[in-house]
Amino acid sequence: MSVTIREAVAADIGAIHGFILALADYEKLSHEVKADRASLDKYLFGPRPMAEVLIAENDGEAVGFALFFHNFSTFEGRPGLYLEDLFVIPEARGLGAGKALLSRLAQLALERDCARLEWWVLDWNEPSIAFYRSLGARPMDEWTVQRVDGEALSALASAHPAR
């Protein structure tokens, strides 16, 4: 048995969607999932992809994924990689799939001249936090996440007319 990492292809949409649903269930956020196969196909493999996905396989079977995209640091003056989601099915945890996914992301960050690789983790997810710390990740406790969505996003968009 060995874990391998590969780039996702459009034929992986079903597996990616399944991983997203399983992750949402684990994070107790299933009620927030709006992604479906069509939206994933459009934004991951359409004419203008907005994110990329790596698939972890064990003996040829998909056991996990990492969905990521580029961001940009104005202070560094260089791009970064932002890991939106990483998930490994419970039966495959302990095989090294999570570490292999993060290692491949770090390789991509270096290959692409990125200044950093970063992600969020829920504050109650102690197993993941401990895992990330073991890999050298450090918390950015002085930062808080801000979000505008739904009606607030629409209101903000209409606050100043585009010219």
PDB file of C-alpha atoms in Angstrom:
ATOM      1  CA  MET A   1       0.000   0.000   0.000  1.00  0.00           C
ATOM      2  CA  SER A   2       1.294   3.427  -0.909  1.00  0.00           C
ATOM      3  CA  VAL A   3      -0.202   6.888  -1.068  1.00  0.00           C
ATOM      4  CA  THR A   4       0.254   8.862  -4.276  1.00  0.00           C
ATOM      5  CA  ILE A   5      -0.771  12.422  -5.095  1.00  0.00           C
ATOM      6  CA  ARG A   6      -2.005  13.546  -8.489  1.00  0.00           C
ATOM      7  CA  GLU A   7      -3.749  16.513 -10.049  1.00  0.00           C
ATOM      8  CA  ALA A   8      -7.503  16.111 -10.294  1.00  0.00           C
ATOM      9  CA  VAL A   9      -9.207  15.807 -13.679  1.00  0.00           C
ATOM     10  CA  ALA A  10     -12.820  16.451 -14.635  1.00  0.00           C
ATOM     11  CA  ALA A  11     -13.647  12.757 -14.194  1.00  0.00           C
ATOM     12  CA  ASP A  12     -12.922  13.254 -10.454  1.00  0.00           C
ATOM     13  CA  ILE A  13     -15.918  15.573  -9.936  1.00  0.00           C
ATOM     14  CA  GLY A  14     -17.957  12.866  -8.186  1.00  0.00           C
ATOM     15  CA  ALA A  15     -15.122  12.038  -5.783  1.00  0.00           C
ATOM     16  CA  ILE A  16     -14.413  15.723  -5.105  1.00  0.00           C
ATOM     17  CA  HIS A  17     -18.076  16.401  -4.386  1.00  0.00           C
ATOM     18  CA  GLY A  18     -18.189  13.372  -2.104  1.00  0.00           C
ATOM     19  CA  PHE A  19     -15.129  14.588  -0.189  1.00  0.00           C
ATOM     20  CA  ILE A  20     -16.712  18.028   0.225  1.00  0.00           C
ATOM     21  CA  LEU A  21     -19.899  16.475   1.617  1.00  0.00           C
ATOM     22  CA  ALA A  22     -17.912  14.252   3.987  1.00  0.00           C
ATOM     23  CA  LEU A  23     -15.818  17.200   5.168  1.00  0.00           C
ATOM     24  CA  ALA A  24     -18.931  19.286   5.766  1.00  0.00           C
ATOM     25  CA  ASP A  25     -20.426  16.451   7.798  1.00  0.00           C
ATOM     26  CA  TYR A  26     -17.226  16.162   9.889  1.00  0.00           C
ATOM     27  CA  GLU A  27     -17.215  19.926  10.497  1.00  0.00           C
ATOM     28  CA  LYS A  28     -20.937  19.909  11.330  1.00  0.00           C
ATOM     29  CA  LEU A  29     -21.580  22.246   8.396  1.00  0.00           C
ATOM     30  CA  SER A  30     -23.569  20.038   6.005  1.00  0.00           C
ATOM     31  CA  HIS A  31     -26.386  22.579   6.017  1.00  0.00           C
ATOM     32  CA  GLU A  32     -24.051  25.122   4.385  1.00  0.00           C
ATOM     33  CA  VAL A  33     -23.021  23.079   1.333  1.00  0.00           C
ATOM     34  CA  LYS A  34     -24.341  24.561  -1.900  1.00  0.00           C
ATOM     35  CA  ALA A  35     -21.679  23.101  -4.201  1.00  0.00           C
ATOM     36  CA  ASP A  36     -22.886  20.546  -6.718  1.00  0.00           C
ATOM     37  CA  ARG A  37     -21.169  18.679  -9.523  1.00  0.00           C
ATOM     38  CA  ALA A  38     -22.101  21.313 -12.113  1.00  0.00           C
ATOM     39  CA  SER A  39     -20.668  24.224 -10.127  1.00  0.00           C
ATOM     40  CA  LEU A  40     -17.509  22.251  -9.341  1.00  0.00           C
ATOM     41  CA  ASP A  41     -17.059  21.343 -13.005  1.00  0.00           C
ATOM     42  CA  LYS A  42     -17.522  24.983 -14.047  1.00  0.00           C
ATOM     43  CA  TYR A  43     -15.121  26.495 -11.518  1.00  0.00           C
ATOM     44  CA  LEU A  44     -12.509  23.748 -11.361  1.00  0.00           C
ATOM     45  CA  PHE A  45     -12.357  22.576 -14.985  1.00  0.00           C
ATOM     46  CA  GLY A  46     -14.209  25.193 -17.035  1.00  0.00           C
ATOM     47  CA  PRO A  47     -12.704  27.803 -19.362  1.00  0.00           C
ATOM     48  CA  ARG A  48     -11.462  29.914 -16.427  1.00  0.00           C
ATOM     49  CA  PRO A  49     -10.616  27.618 -13.497  1.00  0.00           C
ATOM     50  CA  MET A  50     -10.770  29.354 -10.127  1.00  0.00           C
ATOM     51  CA  ALA A  51      -9.107  26.635  -8.044  1.00  0.00           C
ATOM     52  CA  GLU A  52      -7.110  23.443  -8.340  1.00  0.00           C
ATOM     53  CA  VAL A  53      -7.467  20.065  -6.669  1.00  0.00           C
ATOM     54  CA  LEU A  54      -5.001  17.383  -5.697  1.00  0.00           C
ATOM     55  CA  ILE A  55      -6.233  13.837  -5.138  1.00  0.00           C
ATOM     56  CA  ALA A  56      -4.605  11.432  -2.692  1.00  0.00           C
ATOM     57  CA  GLU A  57      -4.861   7.804  -3.740  1.00  0.00           C
ATOM     58  CA  ASN A  58      -4.064   4.640  -1.855  1.00  0.00           C
ATOM     59  CA  ASP A  59      -3.569   1.666  -4.147  1.00  0.00           C
ATOM     60  CA  GLY A  60      -5.362   3.547  -6.920  1.00  0.00           C
ATOM     61  CA  GLU A  61      -8.412   4.515  -4.847  1.00  0.00           C
ATOM     62  CA  ALA A  62      -9.143   8.175  -4.026  1.00  0.00           C
ATOM     63  CA  VAL A  63      -8.895   8.644  -0.255  1.00  0.00           C
ATOM     64  CA  GLY A  64      -8.527  12.409   0.100  1.00  0.00           C
ATOM     65  CA  PHE A  65      -8.275  15.773  -1.573  1.00  0.00           C
ATOM     66  CA  ALA A  66      -6.865  19.262  -1.242  1.00  0.00           C
ATOM     67  CA  LEU A  67      -8.578  22.198  -2.953  1.00  0.00           C
ATOM     68  CA  PHE A  68      -6.418  25.321  -3.290  1.00  0.00           C
ATOM     69  CA  PHE A  69      -5.900  28.533  -5.233  1.00  0.00           C
ATOM     70  CA  HIS A  70      -3.467  31.410  -5.522  1.00  0.00           C
ATOM     71  CA  ASN A  71      -3.637  34.537  -3.433  1.00  0.00           C
ATOM     72  CA  PHE A  72      -1.180  37.427  -3.366  1.00  0.00           C
ATOM     73  CA  SER A  73       0.782  39.077  -0.574  1.00  0.00           C
ATOM     74  CA  THR A  74       1.218  42.796  -1.080  1.00  0.00           C
ATOM     75  CA  PHE A  75       3.879  42.892   1.650  1.00  0.00           C
ATOM     76  CA  GLU A  76       5.864  40.048   0.088  1.00  0.00           C
ATOM     77  CA  GLY A  77       5.119  41.195  -3.458  1.00  0.00           C
ATOM     78  CA  ARG A  78       4.673  37.531  -4.384  1.00  0.00           C
ATOM     79  CA  PRO A  79       1.889  34.999  -4.774  1.00  0.00           C
ATOM     80  CA  GLY A  80       0.909  32.463  -2.159  1.00  0.00           C
ATOM     81  CA  LEU A  81      -1.127  29.292  -2.097  1.00  0.00           C
ATOM     82  CA  TYR A  82      -4.293  29.201  -0.060  1.00  0.00           C
ATOM     83  CA  LEU A  83      -5.563  25.780   0.956  1.00  0.00           C
ATOM     84  CA  GLU A  84      -9.348  26.000   1.090  1.00  0.00           C
ATOM     85  CA  ASP A  85     -10.005  22.418   2.135  1.00  0.00           C
ATOM     86  CA  LEU A  86      -8.096  19.248   2.914  1.00  0.00           C
ATOM     87  CA  PHE A  87      -9.877  16.019   3.761  1.00  0.00           C
ATOM     88  CA  VAL A  88      -8.879  12.386   4.100  1.00  0.00           C
ATOM     89  CA  ILE A  89     -11.523   9.716   4.634  1.00  0.00           C
ATOM     90  CA  PRO A  90     -11.442   8.312   8.174  1.00  0.00           C
ATOM     91  CA  GLU A  91     -10.487   4.803   6.999  1.00  0.00           C
ATOM     92  CA  ALA A  92      -7.327   6.178   5.356  1.00  0.00           C
ATOM     93  CA  ARG A  93      -6.130   8.408   8.185  1.00  0.00           C
ATOM     94  CA  GLY A  94      -2.751   7.353   9.446  1.00  0.00           C
ATOM     95  CA  LEU A  95      -1.544   6.271   5.989  1.00  0.00           C
ATOM     96  CA  GLY A  96       0.208   9.593   5.372  1.00  0.00           C
ATOM     97  CA  ALA A  97      -2.257  10.987   2.834  1.00  0.00           C
ATOM     98  CA  GLY A  98      -2.732  14.311   4.643  1.00  0.00           C
ATOM     99  CA  LYS A  99       1.000  14.858   5.001  1.00  0.00           C
ATOM    100  CA  ALA A 100       1.541  13.840   1.366  1.00  0.00           C
ATOM    101  CA  LEU A 101      -1.081  16.353   0.193  1.00  0.00           C
ATOM    102  CA  LEU A 102       0.473  19.148   2.253  1.00  0.00           C
ATOM    103  CA  SER A 103       3.963  18.190   1.099  1.00  0.00           C
ATOM    104  CA  ARG A 104       2.863  18.372  -2.549  1.00  0.00           C
ATOM    105  CA  LEU A 105       1.240  21.759  -1.898  1.00  0.00           C
ATOM    106  CA  ALA A 106       4.510  23.000  -0.373  1.00  0.00           C
ATOM    107  CA  GLN A 107       6.377  21.733  -3.449  1.00  0.00           C
ATOM    108  CA  LEU A 108       3.952  23.572  -5.738  1.00  0.00           C
ATOM    109  CA  ALA A 109       4.329  26.736  -3.662  1.00  0.00           C
ATOM    110  CA  LEU A 110       8.097  26.617  -4.084  1.00  0.00           C
ATOM    111  CA  GLU A 111       7.879  25.710  -7.797  1.00  0.00           C
ATOM    112  CA  ARG A 112       5.558  28.681  -8.355  1.00  0.00           C
ATOM    113  CA  ASP A 113       7.728  31.108  -6.329  1.00  0.00           C
ATOM    114  CA  CYS A 114       5.060  31.516  -3.664  1.00  0.00           C
ATOM    115  CA  ALA A 115       5.995  33.237  -0.418  1.00  0.00           C
ATOM    116  CA  ARG A 116       3.745  31.032   1.707  1.00  0.00           C
ATOM    117  CA  LEU A 117       1.127  28.335   2.047  1.00  0.00           C
ATOM    118  CA  GLU A 118      -1.726  29.103   4.406  1.00  0.00           C
ATOM    119  CA  TRP A 119      -5.144  27.886   5.492  1.00  0.00           C
ATOM    120  CA  TRP A 120      -7.749  28.165   8.230  1.00  0.00           C
ATOM    121  CA  VAL A 121      -8.675  25.497  10.734  1.00  0.00           C
ATOM    122  CA  LEU A 122     -11.677  25.430  13.037  1.00  0.00           C
ATOM    123  CA  ASP A 123     -10.595  26.236  16.591  1.00  0.00           C
ATOM    124  CA  TRP A 124     -12.257  23.083  17.997  1.00  0.00           C
ATOM    125  CA  ASN A 125     -10.484  20.737  15.585  1.00  0.00           C
ATOM    126  CA  GLU A 126      -7.678  19.742  17.956  1.00  0.00           C
ATOM    127  CA  PRO A 127      -6.509  16.657  16.003  1.00  0.00           C
ATOM    128  CA  SER A 128      -5.958  18.758  12.869  1.00  0.00           C
ATOM    129  CA  ILE A 129      -4.342  21.597  14.795  1.00  0.00           C
ATOM    130  CA  ALA A 130      -1.897  19.167  16.427  1.00  0.00           C
ATOM    131  CA  PHE A 131      -1.148  17.624  13.023  1.00  0.00           C
ATOM    132  CA  TYR A 132      -0.487  21.029  11.451  1.00  0.00           C
ATOM    133  CA  ARG A 133       1.779  22.077  14.343  1.00  0.00           C
ATOM    134  CA  SER A 134       3.779  18.857  13.889  1.00  0.00           C
ATOM    135  CA  LEU A 135       4.488  19.981  10.310  1.00  0.00           C
ATOM    136  CA  GLY A 136       5.724  23.421  11.376  1.00  0.00           C
ATOM    137  CA  ALA A 137       2.539  25.437  10.847  1.00  0.00           C
ATOM    138  CA  ARG A 138       2.086  28.367  13.190  1.00  0.00           C
ATOM    139  CA  PRO A 139      -1.123  30.100  14.232  1.00  0.00           C
ATOM    140  CA  MET A 140      -1.841  33.638  13.130  1.00  0.00           C
ATOM    141  CA  ASP A 141      -3.782  34.493  16.286  1.00  0.00           C
ATOM    142  CA  GLU A 142      -3.554  38.242  15.784  1.00  0.00           C
ATOM    143  CA  TRP A 143      -5.722  37.979  12.639  1.00  0.00           C
ATOM    144  CA  THR A 144      -9.481  37.448  12.549  1.00  0.00           C
ATOM    145  CA  VAL A 145     -11.484  36.339   9.548  1.00  0.00           C
ATOM    146  CA  GLN A 146     -13.938  38.805   8.063  1.00  0.00           C
ATOM    147  CA  ARG A 147     -16.676  37.790   5.653  1.00  0.00           C
ATOM    148  CA  VAL A 148     -19.359  39.542   3.611  1.00  0.00           C
ATOM    149  CA  ASP A 149     -21.895  37.265   1.894  1.00  0.00           C
ATOM    150  CA  GLY A 150     -25.567  36.970   0.977  1.00  0.00           C
ATOM    151  CA  GLU A 151     -27.601  40.151   1.331  1.00  0.00           C
ATOM    152  CA  ALA A 152     -24.675  42.039   2.871  1.00  0.00           C
ATOM    153  CA  LEU A 153     -22.569  41.253  -0.217  1.00  0.00           C
ATOM    154  CA  SER A 154     -25.318  42.510  -2.513  1.00  0.00           C
ATOM    155  CA  ALA A 155     -25.767  45.655  -0.423  1.00  0.00           C
ATOM    156  CA  LEU A 156     -22.047  46.370  -0.434  1.00  0.00           C
ATOM    157  CA  ALA A 157     -21.849  45.814  -4.191  1.00  0.00           C
ATOM    158  CA  SER A 158     -24.588  48.389  -4.773  1.00  0.00           C
ATOM    159  CA  ALA A 159     -23.166  50.936  -2.294  1.00  0.00           C
ATOM    160  CA  HIS A 160     -21.031  52.606  -4.960  1.00  0.00           C
ATOM    161  CA  PRO A 161     -22.020  52.372  -8.625  1.00  0.00           C
ATOM    162  CA  ALA A 162     -19.419  50.951 -10.993  1.00  0.00           C
ATOM    163  CA  ARG A 163     -18.237  53.370 -13.625  1.00  0.00           C
TER     164      ARG A 163
END
